[in-house]
Short mmCIF file of N, CA and C in Angstrom, two decimals:
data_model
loop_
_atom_site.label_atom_id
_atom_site.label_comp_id
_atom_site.label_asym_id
_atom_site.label_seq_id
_atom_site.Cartn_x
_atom_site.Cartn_y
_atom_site.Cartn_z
N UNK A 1 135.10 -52.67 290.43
CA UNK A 1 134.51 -53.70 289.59
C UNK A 1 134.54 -55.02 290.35
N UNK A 2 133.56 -55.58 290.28
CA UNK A 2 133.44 -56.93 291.21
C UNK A 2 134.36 -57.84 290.34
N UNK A 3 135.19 -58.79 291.20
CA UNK A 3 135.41 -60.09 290.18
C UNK A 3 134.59 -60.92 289.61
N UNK A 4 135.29 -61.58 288.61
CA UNK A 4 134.09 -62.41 288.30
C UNK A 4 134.21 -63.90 288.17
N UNK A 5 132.90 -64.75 288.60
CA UNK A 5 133.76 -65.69 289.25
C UNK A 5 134.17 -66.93 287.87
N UNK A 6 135.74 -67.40 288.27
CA UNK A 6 135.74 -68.30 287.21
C UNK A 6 136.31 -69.40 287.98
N UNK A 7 136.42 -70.78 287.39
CA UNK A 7 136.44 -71.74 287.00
C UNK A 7 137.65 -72.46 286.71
N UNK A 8 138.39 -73.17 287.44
CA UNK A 8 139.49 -73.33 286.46
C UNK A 8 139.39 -75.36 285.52
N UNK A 9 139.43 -75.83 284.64
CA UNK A 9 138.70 -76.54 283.90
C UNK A 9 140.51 -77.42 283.06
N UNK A 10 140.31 -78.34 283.57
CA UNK A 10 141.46 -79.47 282.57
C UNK A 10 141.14 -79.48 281.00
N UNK A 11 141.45 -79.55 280.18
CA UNK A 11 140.48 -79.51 278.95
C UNK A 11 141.51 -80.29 278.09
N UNK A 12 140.92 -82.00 277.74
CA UNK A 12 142.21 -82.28 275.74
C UNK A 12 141.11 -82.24 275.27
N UNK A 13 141.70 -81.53 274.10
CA UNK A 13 141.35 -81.79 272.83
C UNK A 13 142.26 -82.68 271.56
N UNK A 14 141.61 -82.95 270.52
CA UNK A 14 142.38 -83.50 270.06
C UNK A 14 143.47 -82.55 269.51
N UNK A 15 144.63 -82.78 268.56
CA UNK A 15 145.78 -81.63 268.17
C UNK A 15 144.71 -80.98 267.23
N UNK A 16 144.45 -81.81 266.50
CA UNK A 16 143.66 -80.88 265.22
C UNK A 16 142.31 -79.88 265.84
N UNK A 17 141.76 -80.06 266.59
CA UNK A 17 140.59 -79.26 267.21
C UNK A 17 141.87 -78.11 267.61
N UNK A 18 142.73 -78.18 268.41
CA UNK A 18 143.33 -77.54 269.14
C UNK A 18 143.84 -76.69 268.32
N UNK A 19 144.55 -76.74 266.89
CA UNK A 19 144.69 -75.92 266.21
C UNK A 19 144.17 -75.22 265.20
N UNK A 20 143.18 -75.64 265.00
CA UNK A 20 141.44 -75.06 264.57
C UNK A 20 140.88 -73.78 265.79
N UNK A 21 140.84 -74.35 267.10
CA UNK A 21 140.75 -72.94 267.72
C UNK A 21 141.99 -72.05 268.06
N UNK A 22 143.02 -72.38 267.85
CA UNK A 22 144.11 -71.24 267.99
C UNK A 22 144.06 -70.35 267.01
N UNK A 23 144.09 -71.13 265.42
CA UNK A 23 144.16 -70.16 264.07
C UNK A 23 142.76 -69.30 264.73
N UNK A 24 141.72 -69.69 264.81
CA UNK A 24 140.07 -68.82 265.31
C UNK A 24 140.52 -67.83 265.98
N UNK A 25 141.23 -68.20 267.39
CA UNK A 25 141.73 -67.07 268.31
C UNK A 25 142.62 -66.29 267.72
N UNK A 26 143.36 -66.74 266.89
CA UNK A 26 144.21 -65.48 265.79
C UNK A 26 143.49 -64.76 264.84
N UNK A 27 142.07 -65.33 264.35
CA UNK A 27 141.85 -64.60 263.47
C UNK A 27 140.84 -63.55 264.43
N UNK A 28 140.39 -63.79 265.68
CA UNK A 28 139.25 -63.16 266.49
C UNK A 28 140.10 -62.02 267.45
N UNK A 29 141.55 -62.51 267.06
CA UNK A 29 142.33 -61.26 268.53
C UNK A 29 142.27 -61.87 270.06
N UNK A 30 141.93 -62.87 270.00
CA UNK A 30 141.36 -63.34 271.25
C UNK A 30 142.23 -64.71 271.85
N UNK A 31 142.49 -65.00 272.90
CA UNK A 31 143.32 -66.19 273.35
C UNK A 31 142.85 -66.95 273.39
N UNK A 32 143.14 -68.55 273.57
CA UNK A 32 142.78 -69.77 273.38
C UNK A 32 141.74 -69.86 274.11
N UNK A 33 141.84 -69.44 275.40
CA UNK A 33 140.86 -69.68 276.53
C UNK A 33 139.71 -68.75 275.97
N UNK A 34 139.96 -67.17 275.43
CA UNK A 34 138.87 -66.24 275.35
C UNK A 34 137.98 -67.04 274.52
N UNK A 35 138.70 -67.58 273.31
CA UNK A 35 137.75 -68.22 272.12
C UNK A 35 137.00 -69.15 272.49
N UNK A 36 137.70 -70.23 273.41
CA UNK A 36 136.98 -71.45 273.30
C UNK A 36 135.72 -70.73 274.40
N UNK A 37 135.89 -69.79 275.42
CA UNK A 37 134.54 -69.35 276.38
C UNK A 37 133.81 -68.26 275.51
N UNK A 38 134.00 -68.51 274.58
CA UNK A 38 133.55 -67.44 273.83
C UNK A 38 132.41 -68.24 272.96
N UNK A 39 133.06 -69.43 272.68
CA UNK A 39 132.26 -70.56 271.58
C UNK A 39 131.09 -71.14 272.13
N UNK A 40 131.66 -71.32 273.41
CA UNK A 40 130.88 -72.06 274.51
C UNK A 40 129.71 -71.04 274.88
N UNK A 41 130.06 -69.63 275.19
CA UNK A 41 128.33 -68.92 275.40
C UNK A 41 127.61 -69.20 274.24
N UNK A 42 128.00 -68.87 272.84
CA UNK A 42 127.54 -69.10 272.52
C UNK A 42 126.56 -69.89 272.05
N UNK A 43 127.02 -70.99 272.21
CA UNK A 43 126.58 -72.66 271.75
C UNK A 43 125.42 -72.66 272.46
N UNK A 44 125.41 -72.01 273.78
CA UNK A 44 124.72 -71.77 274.80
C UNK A 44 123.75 -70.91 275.24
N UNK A 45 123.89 -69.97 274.57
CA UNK A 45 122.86 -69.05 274.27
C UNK A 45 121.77 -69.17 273.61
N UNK A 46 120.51 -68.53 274.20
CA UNK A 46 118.86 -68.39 273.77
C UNK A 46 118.55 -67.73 272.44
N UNK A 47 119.91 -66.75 272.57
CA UNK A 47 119.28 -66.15 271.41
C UNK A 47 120.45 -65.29 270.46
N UNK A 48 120.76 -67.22 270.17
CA UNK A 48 121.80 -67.10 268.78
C UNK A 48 121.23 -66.87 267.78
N UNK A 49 121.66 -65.91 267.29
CA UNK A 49 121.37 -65.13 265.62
C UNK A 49 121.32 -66.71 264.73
N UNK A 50 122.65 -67.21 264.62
CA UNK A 50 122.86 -68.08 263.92
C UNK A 50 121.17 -69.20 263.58
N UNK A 51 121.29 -70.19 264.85
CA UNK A 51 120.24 -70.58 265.49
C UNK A 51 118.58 -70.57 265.13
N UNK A 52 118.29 -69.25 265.22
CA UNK A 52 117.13 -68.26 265.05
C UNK A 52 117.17 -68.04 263.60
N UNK A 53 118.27 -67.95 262.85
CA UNK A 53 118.41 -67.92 261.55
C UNK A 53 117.85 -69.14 260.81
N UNK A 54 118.31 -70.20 261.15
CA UNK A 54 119.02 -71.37 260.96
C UNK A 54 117.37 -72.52 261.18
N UNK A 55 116.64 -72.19 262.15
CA UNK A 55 115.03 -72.69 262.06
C UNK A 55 114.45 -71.66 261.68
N UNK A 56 114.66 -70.46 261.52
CA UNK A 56 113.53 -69.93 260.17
C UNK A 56 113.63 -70.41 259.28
N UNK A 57 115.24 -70.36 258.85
CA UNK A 57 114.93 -70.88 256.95
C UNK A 57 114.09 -72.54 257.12
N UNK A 58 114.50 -73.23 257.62
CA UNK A 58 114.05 -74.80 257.84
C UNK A 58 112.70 -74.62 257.80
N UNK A 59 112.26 -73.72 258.42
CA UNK A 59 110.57 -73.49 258.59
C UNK A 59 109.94 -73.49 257.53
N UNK A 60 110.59 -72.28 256.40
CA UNK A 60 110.19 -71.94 255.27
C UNK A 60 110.11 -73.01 254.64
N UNK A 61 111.70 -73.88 254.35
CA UNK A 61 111.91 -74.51 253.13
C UNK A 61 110.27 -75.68 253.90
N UNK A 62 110.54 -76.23 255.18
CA UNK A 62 109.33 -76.97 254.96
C UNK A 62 107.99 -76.82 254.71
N UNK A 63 108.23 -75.61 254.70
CA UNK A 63 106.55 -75.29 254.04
C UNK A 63 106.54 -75.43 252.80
N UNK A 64 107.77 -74.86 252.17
CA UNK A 64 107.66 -74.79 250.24
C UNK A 64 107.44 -76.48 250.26
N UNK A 65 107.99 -77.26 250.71
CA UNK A 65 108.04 -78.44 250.36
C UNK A 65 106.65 -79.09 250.72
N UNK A 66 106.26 -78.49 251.72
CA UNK A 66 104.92 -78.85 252.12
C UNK A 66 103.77 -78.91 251.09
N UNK A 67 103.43 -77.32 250.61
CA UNK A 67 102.65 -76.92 249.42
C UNK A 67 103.03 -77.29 248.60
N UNK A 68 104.78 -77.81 247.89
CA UNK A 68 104.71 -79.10 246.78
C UNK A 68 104.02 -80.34 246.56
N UNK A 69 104.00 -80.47 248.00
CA UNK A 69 103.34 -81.99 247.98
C UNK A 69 101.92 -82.26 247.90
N UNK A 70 101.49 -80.91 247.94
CA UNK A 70 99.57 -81.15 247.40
C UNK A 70 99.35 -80.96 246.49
#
């Protein structure tokens, strides 16, 4: 298996962010570092469900609102 290449990265957060992603990484199984590179593809990614979800509905509602307004 090839390595893969990483990064090594200083990172504060504030306490409260910081323990917002630890409880996450407890509830995901996953370590501080897995979660937060985990959050980060995401955020980052083309083709977040969320995202893709998230401007369809917007699409819709502006149309309903659209055809209200005539």
């Amino acid at each position: 298996m090839a390595p893969i290449d990483r990064q090594e990265v200083r990172l504060r957060l504030p306490a409260q962010l910081k323990k917002l992603a630890k409880v996450a990484a407890a509830e995901n199984e996953r370590s501080l570092n897995e979660e937060i590179v985990a959050r980060l593809e995401r955020s980052f990614g083309h083709d977040d469900e969320d995202r893709q979800r998230a401007a369809r509905l917007l699409s819709e509602a502006l149309s309903i609102i659209d055809k209200g307004a005539r």
